[in-house]
PDB file of C-alpha atoms and ligand atoms in Angstrom:
ATOM      1  CA  MET P  73      89.067 103.879  36.909  1.00 76.00           C
ATOM      2  CA  ASN P  74      87.448 105.262  33.742  1.00 86.00           C
ATOM      3  CA  LYS P  75      87.809 108.993  32.857  1.00 93.00           C
ATOM      4  CA  GLY P  76      84.392 110.749  32.446  1.00 96.00           C
ATOM      5  CA  ASN P  77      83.769 114.484  31.308  1.00 98.00           C
ATOM      6  CA  LYS P  78      86.251 117.259  31.765  1.00 98.00           C
ATOM      7  CA  LEU P  79      85.048 119.210  34.908  1.00 98.00           C
ATOM      8  CA  TYR P  80      87.740 121.916  35.011  1.00 97.00           C
ATOM      9  CA  GLU P  81      90.928 122.955  33.272  1.00 97.00           C
ATOM     10  CA  GLY P  82      93.443 124.988  35.011  1.00 95.00           C
ATOM     11  CA  LYS P  83      96.873 126.220  33.831  1.00 95.00           C
ATOM     12  CA  ALA P  84      98.799 122.938  34.837  1.00 97.00           C
ATOM     13  CA  LYS P  85      96.032 120.449  35.554  1.00 98.00           C
ATOM     14  CA  ILE P  86      92.819 119.049  34.238  1.00 98.00           C
ATOM     15  CA  ILE P  87      90.092 117.525  36.423  1.00 98.00           C
ATOM     16  CA  TYR P  88      87.894 114.764  35.144  1.00 98.00           C
ATOM     17  CA  GLU P  89      84.668 113.130  36.428  1.00 98.00           C
ATOM     18  CA  THR P  90      84.644 109.454  37.398  1.00 98.00           C
ATOM     19  CA  LYS P  91      81.505 107.212  37.913  1.00 97.00           C
ATOM     20  CA  ASP P  92      81.698 107.920  41.473  1.00 97.00           C
ATOM     21  CA  LYS P  93      80.533 111.458  42.281  1.00 97.00           C
ATOM     22  CA  ASN P  94      82.794 111.795  45.243  1.00 97.00           C
ATOM     23  CA  LEU P  95      86.094 110.911  43.139  1.00 98.00           C
ATOM     24  CA  VAL P  96      87.784 112.707  40.370  1.00 98.00           C
ATOM     25  CA  ILE P  97      90.781 112.336  38.105  1.00 98.00           C
ATOM     26  CA  GLN P  98      93.698 114.947  38.283  1.00 98.00           C
ATOM     27  CA  HIS P  99      95.700 115.039  35.152  1.00 98.00           C
ATOM     28  CA  PHE P 100      99.195 116.834  35.150  1.00 98.00           C
ATOM     29  CA  LYS P 101      99.893 118.855  32.040  1.00 98.00           C
ATOM     30  CA  ASP P 102     103.340 119.964  30.906  1.00 98.00           C
ATOM     31  CA  ASP P 103     102.171 123.599  30.587  1.00 97.00           C
ATOM     32  CA  ALA P 104     104.053 126.168  32.591  1.00 97.00           C
ATOM     33  CA  THR P 105     102.659 129.580  33.105  1.00 97.00           C
ATOM     34  CA  ALA P 106     103.899 132.643  35.130  1.00 96.00           C
ATOM     35  CA  PHE P 107     103.317 136.330  35.802  1.00 92.00           C
ATOM     36  CA  ASN P 108      99.496 135.689  35.693  1.00 87.00           C
ATOM     37  CA  ASN P 109      99.599 133.858  32.224  1.00 90.00           C
ATOM     38  CA  LEU P 110     101.747 136.477  30.540  1.00 94.00           C
ATOM     39  CA  LYS P 111     104.419 133.911  30.131  1.00 97.00           C
ATOM     40  CA  LYS P 112     103.575 130.397  28.763  1.00 96.00           C
ATOM     41  CA  ALA P 113     105.417 127.331  27.629  1.00 97.00           C
ATOM     42  CA  LYS P 114     105.359 123.650  27.464  1.00 97.00           C
ATOM     43  CA  VAL P 115     108.117 122.026  29.551  1.00 97.00           C
ATOM     44  CA  GLU P 116     108.282 118.550  28.355  1.00 96.00           C
ATOM     45  CA  GLY P 117     107.974 115.986  31.202  1.00 96.00           C
ATOM     46  CA  LYS P 118     106.992 118.362  33.922  1.00 98.00           C
ATOM     47  CA  GLY P 119     103.494 116.853  34.425  1.00 98.00           C
ATOM     48  CA  VAL P 120     104.903 113.464  34.788  1.00 97.00           C
ATOM     49  CA  LEU P 121     107.385 114.548  37.337  1.00 98.00           C
ATOM     50  CA  ASN P 122     104.926 116.525  39.208  1.00 98.00           C
ATOM     51  CA  ASN P 123     102.599 113.790  39.360  1.00 98.00           C
ATOM     52  CA  ARG P 124     105.197 111.588  41.115  1.00 98.00           C
ATOM     53  CA  ILE P 125     106.607 114.168  43.272  1.00 98.00           C
ATOM     54  CA  SER P 126     103.249 115.351  44.624  1.00 98.00           C
ATOM     55  CA  GLU P 127     102.185 111.653  45.006  1.00 98.00           C
ATOM     56  CA  TYR P 128     105.422 111.196  47.080  1.00 98.00           C
ATOM     57  CA  ILE P 129     104.681 114.173  49.271  1.00 98.00           C
ATOM     58  CA  LEU P 130     101.054 113.911  49.822  1.00 98.00           C
ATOM     59  CA  THR P 131     101.637 110.140  50.908  1.00 98.00           C
ATOM     60  CA  ASN P 132     104.300 111.137  53.423  1.00 98.00           C
ATOM     61  CA  LEU P 133     101.853 113.927  54.734  1.00 98.00           C
ATOM     62  CA  SER P 134      99.042 111.578  55.084  1.00 98.00           C
ATOM     63  CA  GLN P 135     101.404 109.098  56.936  1.00 98.00           C
ATOM     64  CA  CYS P 136     102.016 111.830  59.430  1.00 98.00           C
ATOM     65  CA  GLY P 137      98.096 112.288  60.020  1.00 98.00           C
ATOM     66  CA  ILE P 138      97.501 114.968  57.540  1.00 98.00           C
ATOM     67  CA  LYS P 139      94.150 114.362  55.581  1.00 98.00           C
ATOM     68  CA  THR P 140      94.679 115.003  51.842  1.00 98.00           C
ATOM     69  CA  HIS P 141      92.404 114.453  48.679  1.00 98.00           C
ATOM     70  CA  PHE P 142      95.085 111.988  47.335  1.00 98.00           C
ATOM     71  CA  ILE P 143      93.830 108.300  46.882  1.00 98.00           C
ATOM     72  CA  LYS P 144      96.327 106.623  44.398  1.00 98.00           C
ATOM     73  CA  ARG P 145      98.281 107.415  41.361  1.00 98.00           C
ATOM     74  CA  LEU P 146      96.662 105.846  38.311  1.00 98.00           C
ATOM     75  CA  ASN P 147      99.456 106.271  35.613  1.00 97.00           C
ATOM     76  CA  MET P 148     102.268 108.618  34.470  1.00 96.00           C
ATOM     77  CA  ARG P 149     100.123 111.678  34.479  1.00 98.00           C
ATOM     78  CA  GLU P 150      97.170 110.966  36.569  1.00 98.00           C
ATOM     79  CA  GLN P 151      95.942 110.381  40.004  1.00 98.00           C
ATOM     80  CA  LEU P 152      92.718 109.483  41.522  1.00 98.00           C
ATOM     81  CA  ILE P 153      91.681 112.211  44.178  1.00 98.00           C
ATOM     82  CA  LYS P 154      88.785 113.045  46.391  1.00 98.00           C
ATOM     83  CA  LYS P 155      86.408 115.512  44.796  1.00 98.00           C
ATOM     84  CA  ALA P 156      86.732 118.518  47.070  1.00 98.00           C
ATOM     85  CA  GLU P 157      84.958 121.934  47.070  1.00 98.00           C
ATOM     86  CA  ILE P 158      88.069 124.156  47.094  1.00 98.00           C
ATOM     87  CA  PHE P 159      88.324 127.331  49.253  1.00 98.00           C
ATOM     88  CA  PRO P 160      89.051 130.161  46.947  1.00 98.00           C
ATOM     89  CA  ILE P 161      92.236 130.891  48.757  1.00 98.00           C
ATOM     90  CA  GLU P 162      95.978 130.374  48.430  1.00 98.00           C
ATOM     91  CA  PHE P 163      97.592 129.540  51.497  1.00 99.00           C
ATOM     92  CA  ILE P 164     101.328 130.646  51.317  1.00 98.00           C
ATOM     93  CA  VAL P 165     103.797 129.753  53.893  1.00 99.00           C
ATOM     94  CA  ARG P 166     107.279 131.538  53.898  1.00 98.00           C
ATOM     95  CA  ASN P 167     110.341 130.552  55.929  1.00 98.00           C
ATOM     96  CA  VAL P 168     112.789 132.785  53.884  1.00 98.00           C
ATOM     97  CA  ALA P 169     112.004 135.989  52.160  1.00 98.00           C
ATOM     98  CA  THR P 170     111.990 136.068  48.317  1.00 98.00           C
ATOM     99  CA  GLY P 171     109.594 136.641  45.408  1.00 97.00           C
ATOM    100  CA  SER P 172     106.554 138.873  45.995  1.00 97.00           C
ATOM    101  CA  LEU P 173     107.246 139.407  49.546  1.00 98.00           C
ATOM    102  CA  THR P 174     110.627 141.160  49.016  1.00 98.00           C
ATOM    103  CA  LYS P 175     108.960 143.491  46.459  1.00 97.00           C
ATOM    104  CA  ARG P 176     105.893 144.225  48.436  1.00 97.00           C
ATOM    105  CA  LEU P 177     107.590 145.164  51.784  1.00 98.00           C
ATOM    106  CA  ASP P 178     111.086 145.910  50.567  1.00 98.00           C
ATOM    107  CA  ILE P 179     112.466 143.078  52.731  1.00 98.00           C
ATOM    108  CA  PRO P 180     115.925 141.894  51.601  1.00 98.00           C
ATOM    109  CA  GLU P 181     116.030 138.733  49.377  1.00 97.00           C
ATOM    110  CA  GLY P 182     117.037 135.710  51.575  1.00 97.00           C
ATOM    111  CA  THR P 183     116.207 137.155  54.905  1.00 98.00           C
ATOM    112  CA  VAL P 184     115.450 134.205  57.319  1.00 98.00           C
ATOM    113  CA  LEU P 185     112.074 135.004  58.974  1.00 98.00           C
ATOM    114  CA  GLU P 186     111.755 134.872  62.735  1.00 98.00           C
ATOM    115  CA  ARG P 187     109.014 132.325  62.378  1.00 98.00           C
ATOM    116  CA  PRO P 188     106.978 130.881  59.509  1.00 98.00           C
ATOM    117  CA  LEU P 189     104.786 133.558  57.821  1.00 98.00           C
ATOM    118  CA  LEU P 190     101.265 132.659  56.781  1.00 98.00           C
ATOM    119  CA  GLU P 191      99.753 134.663  53.945  1.00 98.00           C
ATOM    120  CA  TYR P 192      96.424 134.259  52.310  1.00 99.00           C
ATOM    121  CA  CYS P 193      95.746 135.229  48.582  1.00 98.00           C
ATOM    122  CA  TYR P 194      92.292 135.397  47.106  1.00 98.00           C
ATOM    123  CA  LYS P 195      92.194 132.989  44.044  1.00 98.00           C
ATOM    124  CA  LYS P 196      91.201 135.183  41.293  1.00 97.00           C
ATOM    125  CA  ASP P 197      93.161 135.417  38.147  1.00 94.00           C
ATOM    126  CA  GLU P 198      91.571 138.542  36.795  1.00 95.00           C
ATOM    127  CA  LEU P 199      92.918 140.339  40.140  1.00 96.00           C
ATOM    128  CA  GLU P 200      96.149 138.579  39.956  1.00 95.00           C
ATOM    129  CA  ASP P 201      95.435 136.515  43.240  1.00 97.00           C
ATOM    130  CA  PRO P 202      95.619 139.554  45.547  1.00 98.00           C
ATOM    131  CA  ILE P 203      96.913 139.154  49.252  1.00 98.00           C
ATOM    132  CA  VAL P 204      94.073 139.425  51.768  1.00 98.00           C
ATOM    133  CA  SER P 205      93.615 139.325  55.414  1.00 98.00           C
ATOM    134  CA  LYS P 206      91.614 136.884  57.407  1.00 98.00           C
ATOM    135  CA  GLU P 207      88.957 139.559  58.105  1.00 98.00           C
ATOM    136  CA  HIS P 208      88.571 139.622  54.321  1.00 98.00           C
ATOM    137  CA  ILE P 209      87.986 135.846  54.170  1.00 98.00           C
ATOM    138  CA  TYR P 210      85.462 135.997  57.151  1.00 98.00           C
ATOM    139  CA  SER P 211      83.616 139.050  55.728  1.00 98.00           C
ATOM    140  CA  PHE P 212      83.108 137.630  52.286  1.00 98.00           C
ATOM    141  CA  GLY P 213      82.328 134.240  53.567  1.00 98.00           C
ATOM    142  CA  TRP P 214      85.318 132.392  51.789  1.00 98.00           C
ATOM    143  CA  ALA P 215      85.798 130.328  54.731  1.00 98.00           C
ATOM    144  CA  THR P 216      84.815 130.396  58.389  1.00 98.00           C
ATOM    145  CA  GLU P 217      86.929 131.486  61.289  1.00 98.00           C
ATOM    146  CA  LYS P 218      86.819 127.822  62.488  1.00 98.00           C
ATOM    147  CA  ASP P 219      87.870 126.502  59.068  1.00 98.00           C
ATOM    148  CA  ILE P 220      90.945 128.942  58.995  1.00 98.00           C
ATOM    149  CA  LYS P 221      91.916 128.060  62.603  1.00 98.00           C
ATOM    150  CA  GLU P 222      91.952 124.506  61.636  1.00 98.00           C
ATOM    151  CA  ILE P 223      93.787 125.255  58.458  1.00 99.00           C
ATOM    152  CA  ASP P 224      96.481 127.463  60.108  1.00 98.00           C
ATOM    153  CA  ILE P 225      97.320 124.661  62.361  1.00 98.00           C
ATOM    154  CA  ILE P 226      97.489 121.996  59.644  1.00 98.00           C
ATOM    155  CA  THR P 227      99.537 124.271  57.362  1.00 99.00           C
ATOM    156  CA  LEU P 228     102.217 125.048  60.070  1.00 98.00           C
ATOM    157  CA  ARG P 229     102.479 121.237  60.634  1.00 98.00           C
ATOM    158  CA  ILE P 230     102.826 120.535  56.789  1.00 99.00           C
ATOM    159  CA  ASN P 231     105.643 123.140  56.781  1.00 99.00           C
ATOM    160  CA  ASP P 232     107.454 121.318  59.648  1.00 98.00           C
ATOM    161  CA  ILE P 233     107.024 117.983  57.907  1.00 98.00           C
ATOM    162  CA  LEU P 234     108.122 119.340  54.408  1.00 98.00           C
ATOM    163  CA  THR P 235     110.979 121.301  55.838  1.00 98.00           C
ATOM    164  CA  GLY P 236     112.220 117.979  57.311  1.00 98.00           C
ATOM    165  CA  ILE P 237     111.644 115.915  54.212  1.00 98.00           C
ATOM    166  CA  PHE P 238     113.583 118.471  52.142  1.00 98.00           C
ATOM    167  CA  ARG P 239     116.342 119.061  54.579  1.00 98.00           C
ATOM    168  CA  GLY P 240     117.024 115.272  54.417  1.00 98.00           C
ATOM    169  CA  ILE P 241     117.813 115.561  50.792  1.00 98.00           C
ATOM    170  CA  GLY P 242     119.945 118.711  51.037  1.00 98.00           C
ATOM    171  CA  ILE P 243     117.268 121.249  50.022  1.00 98.00           C
ATOM    172  CA  LYS P 244     115.974 124.270  51.844  1.00 98.00           C
ATOM    173  CA  LEU P 245     112.205 124.858  51.813  1.00 99.00           C
ATOM    174  CA  ILE P 246     112.073 128.590  51.204  1.00 99.00           C
ATOM    175  CA  ASP P 247     108.167 128.984  50.756  1.00 99.00           C
ATOM    176  CA  PHE P 248     105.177 127.229  49.229  1.00 99.00           C
ATOM    177  CA  LYS P 249     101.628 127.454  48.312  1.00 98.00           C
ATOM    178  CA  ILE P 250      98.897 125.009  49.340  1.00 99.00           C
ATOM    179  CA  GLU P 251      95.027 124.709  48.756  1.00 98.00           C
ATOM    180  CA  TYR P 252      92.387 123.124  50.767  1.00 99.00           C
ATOM    181  CA  GLY P 253      89.028 121.967  50.026  1.00 98.00           C
ATOM    182  CA  LYS P 254      86.080 120.286  51.863  1.00 98.00           C
ATOM    183  CA  ALA P 255      85.671 116.493  50.851  1.00 98.00           C
ATOM    184  CA  TRP P 256      83.067 113.740  51.773  1.00 97.00           C
ATOM    185  CA  ASN P 257      84.593 111.277  54.299  1.00 96.00           C
ATOM    186  CA  LYS P 258      82.370 108.177  53.881  1.00 92.00           C
ATOM    187  CA  GLU P 259      83.672 106.603  56.989  1.00 94.00           C
ATOM    188  CA  ILE P 260      82.240 109.372  59.256  1.00 95.00           C
ATOM    189  CA  ASN P 261      79.491 110.392  56.662  1.00 96.00           C
ATOM    190  CA  LYS P 262      80.734 114.021  56.935  1.00 97.00           C
ATOM    191  CA  ASN P 263      82.628 116.710  54.859  1.00 97.00           C
ATOM    192  CA  GLU P 264      86.011 117.452  56.233  1.00 98.00           C
ATOM    193  CA  ILE P 265      88.913 119.804  55.362  1.00 98.00           C
ATOM    194  CA  VAL P 266      91.535 118.169  53.230  1.00 98.00           C
ATOM    195  CA  LEU P 267      94.754 119.302  51.645  1.00 99.00           C
ATOM    196  CA  ALA P 268      94.012 119.506  47.888  1.00 98.00           C
ATOM    197  CA  ASP P 269      95.745 120.461  44.524  1.00 98.00           C
ATOM    198  CA  GLU P 270      99.461 119.480  44.485  1.00 98.00           C
ATOM    199  CA  ILE P 271     102.792 120.060  46.190  1.00 99.00           C
ATOM    200  CA  SER P 272     105.648 119.969  43.688  1.00 98.00           C
ATOM    201  CA  PRO P 273     108.502 122.316  42.385  1.00 98.00           C
ATOM    202  CA  ASP P 274     105.727 124.313  40.466  1.00 98.00           C
ATOM    203  CA  THR P 275     104.264 125.351  43.959  1.00 98.00           C
ATOM    204  CA  CYS P 276     107.385 125.486  46.399  1.00 98.00           C
ATOM    205  CA  ARG P 277     110.639 127.265  46.208  1.00 98.00           C
ATOM    206  CA  LEU P 278     113.374 124.822  46.790  1.00 98.00           C
ATOM    207  CA  TRP P 279     117.048 125.918  47.059  1.00 98.00           C
ATOM    208  CA  ASP P 280     119.968 123.520  47.243  1.00 98.00           C
ATOM    209  CA  MET P 281     121.359 123.584  50.889  1.00 98.00           C
ATOM    210  CA  LYS P 282     125.011 124.252  49.837  1.00 98.00           C
ATOM    211  CA  THR P 283     124.890 126.208  46.726  1.00 98.00           C
ATOM    212  CA  GLU P 284     121.400 127.854  46.951  1.00 97.00           C
ATOM    213  CA  LYS P 285     120.764 126.687  43.375  1.00 98.00           C
ATOM    214  CA  LYS P 286     117.071 127.006  42.659  1.00 98.00           C
ATOM    215  CA  LEU P 287     115.273 123.689  42.005  1.00 98.00           C
ATOM    216  CA  ASP P 288     111.880 124.813  41.278  1.00 98.00           C
ATOM    217  CA  LYS P 289     109.629 126.886  39.032  1.00 98.00           C
ATOM    218  CA  ASP P 290     111.704 130.095  39.478  1.00 98.00           C
ATOM    219  CA  ARG P 291     114.123 128.626  36.825  1.00 98.00           C
ATOM    220  CA  PHE P 292     111.161 129.025  34.380  1.00 98.00           C
ATOM    221  CA  ARG P 293     109.896 132.339  35.770  1.00 97.00           C
ATOM    222  CA  LYS P 294     113.316 133.818  35.667  1.00 97.00           C
ATOM    223  CA  ASP P 295     114.690 132.105  32.396  1.00 97.00           C
ATOM    224  CA  LEU P 296     117.478 130.398  34.354  1.00 98.00           C
ATOM    225  CA  GLY P 297     117.345 127.375  31.976  1.00 96.00           C
ATOM    226  CA  ASN P 298     117.418 123.554  32.811  1.00 97.00           C
ATOM    227  CA  VAL P 299     113.956 123.695  34.203  1.00 97.00           C
ATOM    228  CA  ILE P 300     113.186 119.939  33.721  1.00 97.00           C
ATOM    229  CA  GLN P 301     116.601 119.050  35.018  1.00 97.00           C
ATOM    230  CA  ALA P 302     115.969 120.835  38.309  1.00 98.00           C
ATOM    231  CA  TYR P 303     112.482 118.959  38.786  1.00 98.00           C
ATOM    232  CA  GLN P 304     114.243 115.731  37.853  1.00 97.00           C
ATOM    233  CA  GLU P 305     116.907 116.438  40.541  1.00 97.00           C
ATOM    234  CA  VAL P 306     114.313 116.786  43.180  1.00 98.00           C
ATOM    235  CA  ALA P 307     112.775 113.525  42.052  1.00 98.00           C
ATOM    236  CA  ARG P 308     116.115 111.994  42.116  1.00 97.00           C
ATOM    237  CA  ARG P 309     116.985 113.134  45.597  1.00 98.00           C
ATOM    238  CA  LEU P 310     113.622 111.977  46.902  1.00 98.00           C
ATOM    239  CA  ARG P 311     114.612 108.397  45.400  1.00 96.00           C
ATOM    240  CA  ILE P 312     111.565 108.360  43.178  1.00 95.00           C
ATOM    241  CA  MET P 313     113.666 108.221  39.987  1.00 82.00           C
ATOM    242  CA  PRO P 314     116.697 106.071  39.689  1.00 70.00           C
ATOM    243  CA  GLU P 315     120.031 107.835  39.066  1.00 70.00           C
ATOM    244  CA  GLU P 316     120.560 106.769  35.448  1.00 69.00           C
ATOM    245  CA  THR P 317     117.247 108.066  34.191  1.00 71.00           C
ATOM    246  CA  ASN P 318     117.502 111.339  32.179  1.00 71.00           C
ATOM    247  CA  ILE P 319     113.899 112.616  31.677  1.00 68.00           C
ATOM    248  CA  SER P 320     114.932 115.111  29.025  1.00 62.00           C
ATOM    249  CA  GLU P 321     115.949 112.040  26.711  1.00 57.00           C
ATOM    250  CA  VAL P 322     112.610 110.418  27.116  1.00 58.00           C
ATOM    251  CA  ASN P 323     110.126 110.373  24.385  1.00 50.00           C
ATOM    252  CA  PHE P 324     106.852 111.288  26.097  1.00 50.00           C
ATOM    253  CA  GLY P 325     104.740 109.824  23.432  1.00 41.00           C
ATOM    254  CA  LYS P 326     105.787 106.636  25.027  1.00 41.00           C
ATOM    255  CA  ALA P 327     105.733 108.001  28.594  1.00 41.00           C
ATOM    256  CA  THR P 328     105.676 104.461  29.952  1.00 40.00           C
ATOM    257  CA  SER P 329     109.361 103.961  29.061  1.00 44.00           C
ATOM    258  CA  ILE P 330     110.597 106.357  31.877  1.00 54.00           C
ATOM    259  CA  LYS P 331     112.143 104.263  34.492  1.00 58.00           C
ATOM    260  CA  PHE P 332     110.625 105.172  37.916  1.00 65.00           C
ATOM    261  CA  LYS P 333     111.049 103.240  40.998  1.00 59.00           C
ATOM    262  CA  LYS P 334     108.160 101.053  42.157  1.00 56.00           C
ATOM    263  CA  LYS P 335     106.744 101.877  45.537  1.00 51.00           C
TER     264      LYS P 335
HETATM  265  N1  LIG I 279     102.825 130.215  44.358  1.00 91.54           N
HETATM  266  C1  LIG I 279     102.108 129.258  43.482  1.00 91.54           C
HETATM  267  N2  LIG I 279     101.106 129.705  42.823  1.00 91.54           N
HETATM  268  C2  LIG I 279     100.721 130.884  42.735  1.00 91.54           C
HETATM  269  C3  LIG I 279     101.475 131.774  43.406  1.00 91.54           C
HETATM  270  C4  LIG I 279     102.541 131.509  44.289  1.00 91.54           C
HETATM  271  O1  LIG I 279     102.369 128.076  43.661  1.00 91.54           O
HETATM  272  O2  LIG I 279      99.740 131.258  42.051  1.00 91.54           O
HETATM  273  C5  LIG I 279     103.928 129.808  45.158  1.00 91.54           C
HETATM  274  C6  LIG I 279     105.210 130.149  44.659  1.00 91.54           C
HETATM  275  O3  LIG I 279     105.825 129.050  43.709  1.00 91.54           O
HETATM  276  C7  LIG I 279     106.244 130.434  45.872  1.00 91.54           C
HETATM  277  C8  LIG I 279     105.141 130.739  46.987  1.00 91.54           C
HETATM  278  O4  LIG I 279     103.921 130.478  46.368  1.00 91.54           O
HETATM  279  O5  LIG I 279     106.675 129.021  46.385  1.00 91.54           O
HETATM  280  C9  LIG I 279     105.179 132.277  47.120  1.00 91.54           C
HETATM  281  O6  LIG I 279     104.934 132.959  45.962  1.00 91.54           O
HETATM  282  P1  LIG I 279     105.208 134.569  45.772  1.00 91.54           P
HETATM  283  O7  LIG I 279     104.012 135.222  46.257  1.00 91.54           O
HETATM  284  O8  LIG I 279     106.504 134.992  46.253  1.00 91.54           O
HETATM  285  O9  LIG I 279     105.188 134.436  44.102  1.00 91.54           O
HETATM  286  P2  LIG I 279     105.740 135.394  42.979  1.00 91.54           P
HETATM  287  O10 LIG I 279     104.553 136.470  43.036  1.00 91.54           O
HETATM  288  O11 LIG I 279     107.107 135.730  43.466  1.00 91.54           O
HETATM  289  O12 LIG I 279     105.626 134.449  42.016  1.00 91.54           O
END
C-alpha cells in the first residue's frame, strides 16, 4: 500500500492518505510528550513497540466482536487503518484512582473504584483537554445521545477484555484512554462507530500486579527512567517479543533487525 500525502500529524503519530479514500496509513513516531506538550523527548523504539502492542490489542478486541479501525500492520512503524471521522472526545476509563482524578477530587492514590468510572474529555490542546459532561457533548453536537449510549457499552466491554488480557500477564489495568470515530463499512454500505487511534502503554496505566511497578508512560511523565524497557516488558509478557530481544540495543536505522515473533 503506497503512502500518499500527509493528512495529519499529531504528537505521537502521523496519518497518510492512500489511493483508497476510505483507508489511511497510521505511522507511529518515537516522540513522547506530556503536560500538554511542555515536556517533549524522543524515546527511541517507542513507535515500533506501540505499533506492535496496539496491533495485538486491537486484533484481540476485534476477535471479541469489537469493531475497530485496524486492518493490518504494514511494517515496523505503520499500520493500514480505516479512515474515521474522530469524535472530538477522549473516553477515559478508570479502575483505580491515580493521575488527574486524585488531584481533581482529592481521592487517595490507588483507591480501587467501586465500579469502572467513565470520563469524557474534550479534545482541545489549547484548553488542555478539559473534562466535560455528556450534556456538553450533546449540547455542542460533538456526538449524539445514541452514539454515546453505544460507545459507553463498547467502552465498558473493552475495559473487561483489556483487564483480562493484562491480568493474564501479571499486570493491573489502572486506567486508559480511547478514541472512537465513524468509518465506512463497505459490507453494509454504512458508516459505523469504530474504535480508533491506539491502545498502548502511551494510553494506558499498567502496574505490575505484585510490585506495582509502572510499565507505562508515567515513567516518562514522572522521570522514573527505563521508559523503553517498560514498554518492552509489556511486549515481552504479551509474547509479541521474544525473551532475548533488547530493544534498547537495536539500531533503529535498521529497524527490520529487531526480532519480533511472527503472528
Ligand atoms: N491519557 C491519554 N492521553 C491524554 C490524557 C490521558 O492517553 O491526552 C490516558 C493516561 O495515560 C491515563 C488515562 O488516560 O491512562 C487517564 O489519564 P489522567 O487524566 O489521569 O491523565 P494525567 O492528567 O494524569 O496525565
